[in-house]
Each structure stands twice: as structure tokens, then as C-alpha cells.
mmCIF file of C-alpha atoms in Angstrom:
data_model
loop_
_atom_site.group_PDB
_atom_site.id
_atom_site.type_symbol
_atom_site.label_atom_id
_atom_site.label_comp_id
_atom_site.label_asym_id
_atom_site.label_seq_id
_atom_site.Cartn_x
_atom_site.Cartn_y
_atom_site.Cartn_z
ATOM 1 C CA UNK A 1 -18.361 6.708 26.307
ATOM 2 C CA UNK A 2 -21.058 4.221 28.372
ATOM 3 C CA UNK A 3 -22.497 1.063 26.834
ATOM 4 C CA UNK A 4 -25.287 1.546 24.730
ATOM 5 C CA UNK A 5 -23.527 4.663 23.055
ATOM 6 C CA UNK A 6 -22.550 4.943 19.545
ATOM 7 C CA UNK A 7 -19.293 3.445 18.501
ATOM 8 C CA UNK A 8 -17.388 5.999 16.131
ATOM 9 C CA UNK A 9 -16.023 4.141 13.222
ATOM 10 C CA UNK A 10 -13.537 5.709 10.813
ATOM 11 C CA UNK A 11 -14.031 4.180 7.779
ATOM 12 C CA UNK A 12 -10.913 4.567 5.286
ATOM 13 C CA UNK A 13 -10.556 3.104 1.964
ATOM 14 C CA UNK A 14 -7.025 2.451 0.853
ATOM 15 C CA UNK A 15 -5.580 0.696 -2.054
ATOM 16 C CA UNK A 16 -3.905 -2.996 -1.623
ATOM 17 C CA UNK A 17 -1.461 -2.669 0.937
ATOM 18 C CA UNK A 18 2.244 -3.553 0.226
ATOM 19 C CA UNK A 19 4.937 -4.781 2.343
ATOM 20 C CA UNK A 20 4.525 -5.461 5.997
ATOM 21 C CA UNK A 21 1.875 -3.791 7.772
ATOM 22 C CA UNK A 22 3.121 -1.121 10.468
ATOM 23 C CA UNK A 23 3.548 -2.287 13.713
ATOM 24 C CA UNK A 24 1.099 -1.449 16.433
ATOM 25 C CA UNK A 25 2.249 -0.154 20.078
ATOM 26 C CA UNK A 26 2.026 -2.286 23.391
ATOM 27 C CA UNK A 27 0.126 -1.225 26.373
ATOM 28 C CA UNK A 28 3.676 -1.126 27.778
ATOM 29 C CA UNK A 29 4.847 1.048 25.185
ATOM 30 C CA UNK A 30 6.139 4.349 27.164
ATOM 31 C CA UNK A 31 5.683 6.548 24.074
ATOM 32 C CA UNK A 32 2.078 5.116 23.502
ATOM 33 C CA UNK A 33 1.196 5.548 27.085
ATOM 34 C CA UNK A 34 2.649 9.355 27.146
ATOM 35 C CA UNK A 35 0.867 10.253 24.281
ATOM 36 C CA UNK A 36 -2.576 9.011 25.299
ATOM 37 C CA UNK A 37 -2.228 10.685 28.324
ATOM 38 C CA UNK A 38 -0.811 14.185 26.967
ATOM 39 C CA UNK A 39 -3.447 14.221 24.319
ATOM 40 C CA UNK A 40 -6.510 13.894 26.888
ATOM 41 C CA UNK A 41 -4.895 16.448 29.034
ATOM 42 C CA UNK A 42 -4.411 18.428 26.474
ATOM 43 C CA UNK A 43 -7.819 18.603 25.186
ATOM 44 C CA UNK A 44 -9.251 18.966 28.581
ATOM 45 C CA UNK A 45 -7.087 21.973 29.686
ATOM 46 C CA UNK A 46 -8.691 23.852 26.787
ATOM 47 C CA UNK A 47 -12.335 23.303 26.750
ATOM 48 C CA UNK A 48 -14.449 26.079 26.359
ATOM 49 C CA UNK A 49 -16.417 27.439 28.174
ATOM 50 C CA UNK A 50 -13.509 27.099 30.815
ATOM 51 C CA UNK A 51 -13.789 24.051 33.130
ATOM 52 C CA UNK A 52 -13.416 24.966 37.067
ATOM 53 C CA UNK A 53 -12.925 21.498 38.159
ATOM 54 C CA UNK A 54 -11.280 19.250 35.469
ATOM 55 C CA UNK A 55 -9.174 16.753 36.613
ATOM 56 C CA UNK A 56 -5.736 15.495 35.412
ATOM 57 C CA UNK A 57 -5.373 12.047 33.804
ATOM 58 C CA UNK A 58 -2.746 9.739 34.624
ATOM 59 C CA UNK A 59 -1.994 6.374 33.070
ATOM 60 C CA UNK A 60 -3.883 3.119 34.632
ATOM 61 C CA UNK A 61 -2.328 -0.345 33.985
ATOM 62 C CA UNK A 62 -5.703 -2.301 34.824
ATOM 63 C CA UNK A 63 -7.630 -0.351 32.393
ATOM 64 C CA UNK A 64 -5.123 -0.764 29.580
ATOM 65 C CA UNK A 65 -5.340 -4.491 30.282
ATOM 66 C CA UNK A 66 -9.087 -4.285 30.045
ATOM 67 C CA UNK A 67 -8.659 -2.225 26.932
ATOM 68 C CA UNK A 68 -6.610 -4.548 25.376
ATOM 69 C CA UNK A 69 -8.498 -7.618 26.315
ATOM 70 C CA UNK A 70 -11.958 -6.211 24.685
ATOM 71 C CA UNK A 71 -9.947 -4.770 21.698
ATOM 72 C CA UNK A 72 -8.780 -8.481 20.979
ATOM 73 C CA UNK A 73 -12.479 -9.291 20.783
ATOM 74 C CA UNK A 74 -12.675 -7.691 17.221
ATOM 75 C CA UNK A 75 -16.377 -6.561 17.599
ATOM 76 C CA UNK A 76 -18.046 -3.793 16.679
ATOM 77 C CA UNK A 77 -19.494 -2.896 20.073
ATOM 78 C CA UNK A 78 -19.018 -1.580 23.534
ATOM 79 C CA UNK A 79 -17.446 -3.831 26.121
ATOM 80 C CA UNK A 80 -20.581 -5.967 27.422
ATOM 81 C CA UNK A 81 -18.996 -6.146 31.289
ATOM 82 C CA UNK A 82 -18.362 -2.154 31.570
ATOM 83 C CA UNK A 83 -21.619 -2.137 34.302
ATOM 84 C CA UNK A 84 -20.457 -4.846 36.244
ATOM 85 C CA UNK A 85 -18.590 -4.471 39.517
ATOM 86 C CA UNK A 86 -14.992 -5.106 39.273
ATOM 87 C CA UNK A 87 -14.942 -6.922 35.896
ATOM 88 C CA UNK A 88 -13.143 -4.209 34.420
ATOM 89 C CA UNK A 89 -11.013 -2.711 37.120
ATOM 90 C CA UNK A 90 -9.969 -4.227 40.735
ATOM 91 C CA UNK A 91 -11.020 -0.876 42.388
ATOM 92 C CA UNK A 92 -13.145 1.173 40.404
ATOM 93 C CA UNK A 93 -16.633 0.285 39.835
ATOM 94 C CA UNK A 94 -17.704 2.405 37.239
ATOM 95 C CA UNK A 95 -15.405 2.393 33.800
ATOM 96 C CA UNK A 96 -16.021 4.539 30.468
ATOM 97 C CA UNK A 97 -15.065 3.706 26.943
ATOM 98 C CA UNK A 98 -14.001 5.315 23.745
ATOM 99 C CA UNK A 99 -13.756 3.078 20.247
ATOM 100 C CA UNK A 100 -12.190 3.805 17.215
ATOM 101 C CA UNK A 101 -11.777 1.440 14.083
ATOM 102 C CA UNK A 102 -9.858 1.672 10.940
ATOM 103 C CA UNK A 103 -7.139 0.486 8.781
ATOM 104 C CA UNK A 104 -3.897 -0.729 10.606
ATOM 105 C CA UNK A 105 -2.403 2.038 7.946
ATOM 106 C CA UNK A 106 -4.369 4.968 9.106
ATOM 107 C CA UNK A 107 -4.383 4.612 12.949
ATOM 108 C CA UNK A 108 -2.755 7.362 15.171
ATOM 109 C CA UNK A 109 -3.171 7.867 18.568
ATOM 110 C CA UNK A 110 -3.784 11.926 17.883
ATOM 111 C CA UNK A 111 -5.900 11.210 15.067
ATOM 112 C CA UNK A 112 -8.304 8.861 16.968
ATOM 113 C CA UNK A 113 -8.564 11.137 19.995
ATOM 114 C CA UNK A 114 -9.066 14.195 17.707
ATOM 115 C CA UNK A 115 -12.001 12.455 15.903
ATOM 116 C CA UNK A 116 -13.342 12.040 19.458
ATOM 117 C CA UNK A 117 -12.830 15.672 20.984
ATOM 118 C CA UNK A 118 -13.909 16.956 17.525
ATOM 119 C CA UNK A 119 -17.650 15.789 18.520
ATOM 120 C CA UNK A 120 -17.773 19.074 20.275
ATOM 121 C CA UNK A 121 -19.259 20.278 17.566
ATOM 122 C CA UNK A 122 -22.269 18.800 18.023
ATOM 123 C CA UNK A 123 -22.474 19.541 21.785
ATOM 124 C CA UNK A 124 -24.219 22.525 23.122
ATOM 125 C CA UNK A 125 -23.069 23.185 26.687
ATOM 126 C CA UNK A 126 -25.761 25.176 28.050
ATOM 127 C CA UNK A 127 -28.703 23.204 27.542
ATOM 128 C CA UNK A 128 -26.598 20.157 27.577
ATOM 129 C CA UNK A 129 -27.395 18.585 24.481
ATOM 130 C CA UNK A 130 -26.084 16.914 21.523
ATOM 131 C CA UNK A 131 -27.452 17.676 17.874
ATOM 132 C CA UNK A 132 -25.469 14.702 16.723
ATOM 133 C CA UNK A 133 -23.384 12.033 18.460
ATOM 134 C CA UNK A 134 -21.378 13.471 21.002
ATOM 135 C CA UNK A 135 -20.580 10.899 23.743
ATOM 136 C CA UNK A 136 -17.115 10.336 22.886
ATOM 137 C CA UNK A 137 -16.485 14.132 23.272
ATOM 138 C CA UNK A 138 -18.248 13.866 26.935
ATOM 139 C CA UNK A 139 -16.153 11.363 27.964
ATOM 140 C CA UNK A 140 -12.871 12.813 27.010
ATOM 141 C CA UNK A 141 -13.677 16.062 29.189
ATOM 142 C CA UNK A 142 -15.525 14.328 31.750
ATOM 143 C CA UNK A 143 -14.386 16.136 34.809
ATOM 144 C CA UNK A 144 -14.230 13.209 37.381
ATOM 145 C CA UNK A 145 -12.428 11.366 35.190
ATOM 146 C CA UNK A 146 -8.843 10.909 36.107
ATOM 147 C CA UNK A 147 -7.513 7.605 35.175
ATOM 148 C CA UNK A 148 -7.025 5.955 31.778
ATOM 149 C CA UNK A 149 -5.805 3.069 29.626
ATOM 150 C CA UNK A 150 -5.795 2.517 26.038
ATOM 151 C CA UNK A 151 -4.552 -0.321 23.936
ATOM 152 C CA UNK A 152 -4.901 -0.865 20.136
ATOM 153 C CA UNK A 153 -4.806 -4.345 18.760
ATOM 154 C CA UNK A 154 -5.253 -5.892 15.050
ATOM 155 C CA UNK A 155 -8.069 -7.634 13.655
ATOM 156 C CA UNK A 156 -8.463 -9.394 10.607
ATOM 157 C CA UNK A 157 -12.151 -8.097 9.991
ATOM 158 C CA UNK A 158 -13.801 -5.363 12.692
ATOM 159 C CA UNK A 159 -16.943 -3.359 11.396
ATOM 160 C CA UNK A 160 -16.424 -4.503 7.843
ATOM 161 C CA UNK A 161 -13.084 -3.174 7.899
ATOM 162 C CA UNK A 162 -10.559 -5.536 6.691
ATOM 163 C CA UNK A 163 -6.839 -5.396 8.141
ATOM 164 C CA UNK A 164 -7.992 -3.247 10.856
ATOM 165 C CA UNK A 165 -6.878 -1.654 13.969
ATOM 166 C CA UNK A 166 -8.991 -1.647 17.061
ATOM 167 C CA UNK A 167 -8.457 1.248 19.617
ATOM 168 C CA UNK A 168 -10.141 1.253 23.009
ATOM 169 C CA UNK A 169 -9.689 3.636 25.804
ATOM 170 C CA UNK A 170 -11.044 2.784 29.189
ATOM 171 C CA UNK A 171 -11.799 5.901 31.864
ATOM 172 C CA UNK A 172 -12.430 5.621 35.399
ATOM 173 C CA UNK A 173 -14.484 6.629 36.975
ATOM 174 C CA UNK A 174 -16.805 6.695 33.892
ATOM 175 C CA UNK A 175 -18.530 9.632 32.723
ATOM 176 C CA UNK A 176 -21.626 10.817 30.721
ATOM 177 C CA UNK A 177 -23.980 10.869 33.444
ATOM 178 C CA UNK A 178 -27.174 12.979 32.997
ATOM 179 C CA UNK A 179 -25.315 16.427 33.948
ATOM 180 C CA UNK A 180 -22.926 18.690 31.936
ATOM 181 C CA UNK A 181 -19.391 17.439 31.950
ATOM 182 C CA UNK A 182 -17.880 20.013 33.888
ATOM 183 C CA UNK A 183 -18.475 22.664 36.199
ATOM 184 C CA UNK A 184 -18.107 26.164 34.226
ATOM 185 C CA UNK A 185 -15.799 28.617 35.738
ATOM 186 C CA UNK A 186 -12.446 30.058 36.173
ATOM 187 C CA UNK A 187 -9.949 27.127 35.809
ATOM 188 C CA UNK A 188 -8.897 25.231 38.899
ATOM 189 C CA UNK A 189 -11.390 27.664 40.766
ATOM 190 C CA UNK A 190 -13.320 24.346 42.232
ATOM 191 C CA UNK A 191 -10.161 22.127 42.543
ATOM 192 C CA UNK A 192 -10.699 19.367 45.568
ATOM 193 C CA UNK A 193 -8.933 20.259 48.705
ATOM 194 C CA UNK A 194 -5.215 19.673 48.635
ATOM 195 C CA UNK A 195 -5.307 19.792 44.832
ATOM 196 C CA UNK A 196 -2.715 21.979 42.593
ATOM 197 C CA UNK A 197 -3.639 23.370 39.280
ATOM 198 C CA UNK A 198 -1.368 22.710 36.399
ATOM 199 C CA UNK A 199 -2.273 23.900 33.013
ATOM 200 C CA UNK A 200 -6.001 24.527 34.029
ATOM 201 C CA UNK A 201 -6.237 21.201 35.467
ATOM 202 C CA UNK A 202 -6.662 19.732 39.039
ATOM 203 C CA UNK A 203 -3.547 17.259 40.318
ATOM 204 C CA UNK A 204 -3.608 15.728 43.114
ATOM 205 C CA UNK A 205 -0.416 13.148 44.395
ATOM 206 C CA UNK A 206 -2.826 10.347 45.366
ATOM 207 C CA UNK A 207 -4.993 10.470 42.350
ATOM 208 C CA UNK A 208 -1.516 10.603 40.266
ATOM 209 C CA UNK A 209 0.159 7.185 41.371
ATOM 210 C CA UNK A 210 0.805 4.792 39.131
ATOM 211 C CA UNK A 211 -0.463 1.262 40.326
ATOM 212 C CA UNK A 212 0.716 -1.573 38.132
ATOM 213 C CA UNK A 213 -1.874 -3.958 39.702
ATOM 214 C CA UNK A 214 0.252 -6.919 39.393
ATOM 215 C CA UNK A 215 -1.051 -10.356 38.594
ATOM 216 C CA UNK A 216 -4.428 -8.653 37.854
ATOM 217 C CA UNK A 217 -6.379 -9.154 34.597
ATOM 218 C CA UNK A 218 -10.117 -8.923 33.766
ATOM 219 C CA UNK A 219 -11.729 -12.062 34.885
ATOM 220 C CA UNK A 220 -13.621 -12.508 31.554
ATOM 221 C CA UNK A 221 -10.152 -12.512 29.454
ATOM 222 C CA UNK A 222 -9.990 -16.052 27.933
ATOM 223 C CA UNK A 223 -6.232 -15.276 26.648
ATOM 224 C CA UNK A 224 -3.779 -17.585 29.147
ATOM 225 C CA UNK A 225 -1.628 -15.141 30.531
ATOM 226 C CA UNK A 226 1.794 -16.537 31.795
ATOM 227 C CA UNK A 227 4.643 -15.149 34.049
ATOM 228 C CA UNK A 228 8.146 -16.469 34.180
ATOM 229 C CA UNK A 229 7.319 -19.340 36.410
ATOM 230 C CA UNK A 230 4.434 -20.406 34.200
ATOM 231 C CA UNK A 231 6.324 -20.360 31.161
ATOM 232 C CA UNK A 232 9.136 -22.301 32.867
ATOM 233 C CA UNK A 233 6.578 -24.798 33.809
ATOM 234 C CA UNK A 234 5.282 -25.239 30.242
ATOM 235 C CA UNK A 235 8.802 -25.589 28.593
ATOM 236 C CA UNK A 236 9.562 -28.233 31.410
ATOM 237 C CA UNK A 237 6.387 -30.196 30.543
ATOM 238 C CA UNK A 238 7.396 -30.072 26.969
ATOM 239 C CA UNK A 239 10.727 -31.580 27.467
ATOM 240 C CA UNK A 240 9.613 -34.130 29.908
ATOM 241 C CA UNK A 241 6.929 -35.200 26.713
ATOM 242 C CA UNK A 242 9.706 -35.480 24.329
ATOM 243 C CA UNK A 243 11.714 -37.207 26.685
ATOM 244 C CA UNK A 244 8.747 -39.627 27.047
ATOM 245 C CA UNK A 245 8.449 -40.142 23.570
ATOM 246 C CA UNK A 246 12.309 -40.859 22.802
ATOM 247 C CA UNK A 247 12.110 -43.292 25.487
ATOM 248 C CA UNK A 248 9.284 -45.384 24.202
ATOM 249 C CA UNK A 249 11.014 -44.922 20.640
ATOM 250 C CA UNK A 250 14.117 -46.995 22.352
ATOM 251 C CA UNK A 251 12.200 -49.262 24.217
ATOM 252 C CA UNK A 252 9.996 -50.326 21.570
ATOM 253 C CA UNK A 253 13.104 -50.939 19.148
ATOM 254 C CA UNK A 254 15.117 -52.614 22.090
ATOM 255 C CA UNK A 255 12.340 -55.107 22.702
ATOM 256 C CA UNK A 256 11.504 -55.694 19.162
ATOM 257 C CA UNK A 257 15.080 -56.681 18.531
ATOM 258 C CA UNK A 258 15.410 -59.472 21.394
ATOM 259 C CA UNK A 259 15.075 -63.014 20.952
ATOM 260 C CA UNK A 260 11.819 -64.382 22.397
ATOM 261 C CA UNK A 261 12.214 -67.585 23.955
ATOM 262 C CA UNK A 262 9.586 -70.366 23.828
#
């Protein structure tokens, strides 16, 4: 969903939680990554009317980092950098976004993505119009989007919800252009040259490559990222600082006890 769209919020009223909060998956959690990709592809393969050119989606590490960075902002709005070139991905210049917020206890990948897809009830394909909010659905089933990266982070409060989970998915290339989300027709009948058909989706070896974009993070991300060398340097500085304090302490005590010649 492009910026300016309406963010989908799930308002869940729960009683006071007891015990520890449920843990949320990280962007390197294999099960989390696979579930995000699988569910999107399942919904994309079953659209009605059939799609003749629907691409298969695969995970993108850079999009996931962008999703995590924005989710950590804990704000009830779309990423303000989505339309700025190379601010959300080192290669793609257009990035789409869907957001879900709710209580940590209520969060599930399947539940969030289902809510986005269920907006299909408000979309009229033949005339390309929404009777209510349907932008999240359009991004889920946008034919040319083939990379996805998602993240979920805890927030003390976001959108009026306390102890919230902020779930963000970014897509590339972005969808929601002024046209229908895909070309109607027999599945895979309009796949690009070199594509293969799998589960009604167009796959391509080059598009499906998993690239890690080592060292890349959103330029606007304010949190400090630290690799092993960085961590080692920080630890060394702390040790040297402690040694300096200890040295000063003993030097002061030593010179205090020395007799003063006049």
C-alpha cells in the first residue's frame, strides 16, 4: 500500500496480561520468513478472477531491514521515505507497504495477512474501484511485486494500543498504481519470457535469488548497527576506560601517602 493510504489497525481489547509477554520473531527467523512468503503466495495464486501474470514472491533482506526500522518508530502512519529514491532499498526505487497493529498477544502473521487480503470483499475488479478500504489487498495481489520483507516489533504504545505489536511488510516493486492489480486470464498465460509456472504463479530464477545486501541499512535508521569488529572495538574502549580509572585511583592514593619535602 502506498503512503497516503489508510493504515489498517486491529483493535483488540484484552484483559490484563499475566506473566511474560509472548516473544516476537526477528527478521532472520526462518519460520517467520517462510510464513510471510508462503501466505502471500497462497493468496496470490487463488485470486478471482484468475491472474494471467501473477509473479511469485520471495524474501528480501533489505526490505525486511526497512520494515524493522520503520516498525521500531512505533508511529501510526506509513513510512515517510517510501517515495524517496534508495531510502528503503539499495536497488528498487519504488517500495510498497502494509501495516498491522494490535496487541502482542493477538499478533500472528497469518491473522494479519488474512485481514489485508479480506479487503477483497470491498474491491470491484471489473471497474477497479473500492467500496471501502482495499489498498492492503491490492498490494498483496499486485502482479509485478515479487520481493517482500516483513518485521514485527514491540511498542509500548502505538495507535492508542498499549503493549502493541507493530507488523510491517514492504514490497518491491510497489503496487497500487492507477490500474487493475493484475491481468485477468488463464493462470501463467502472460508470464514473461523465461518464466516457469508454479502453483498458478510466474517464477524466474533471477527474480527468485536471495540477496543479503550485507552492510546495507536504511540511511534514515537512527539505531546504531554494529558488526563483530565494531563490538570488539566498543569492548576494548570500555576496558581501557576502566583501566584508566583504576590507574588514576591508585596514582592518587600513592601520591597522597608520599611525604612532602619543604
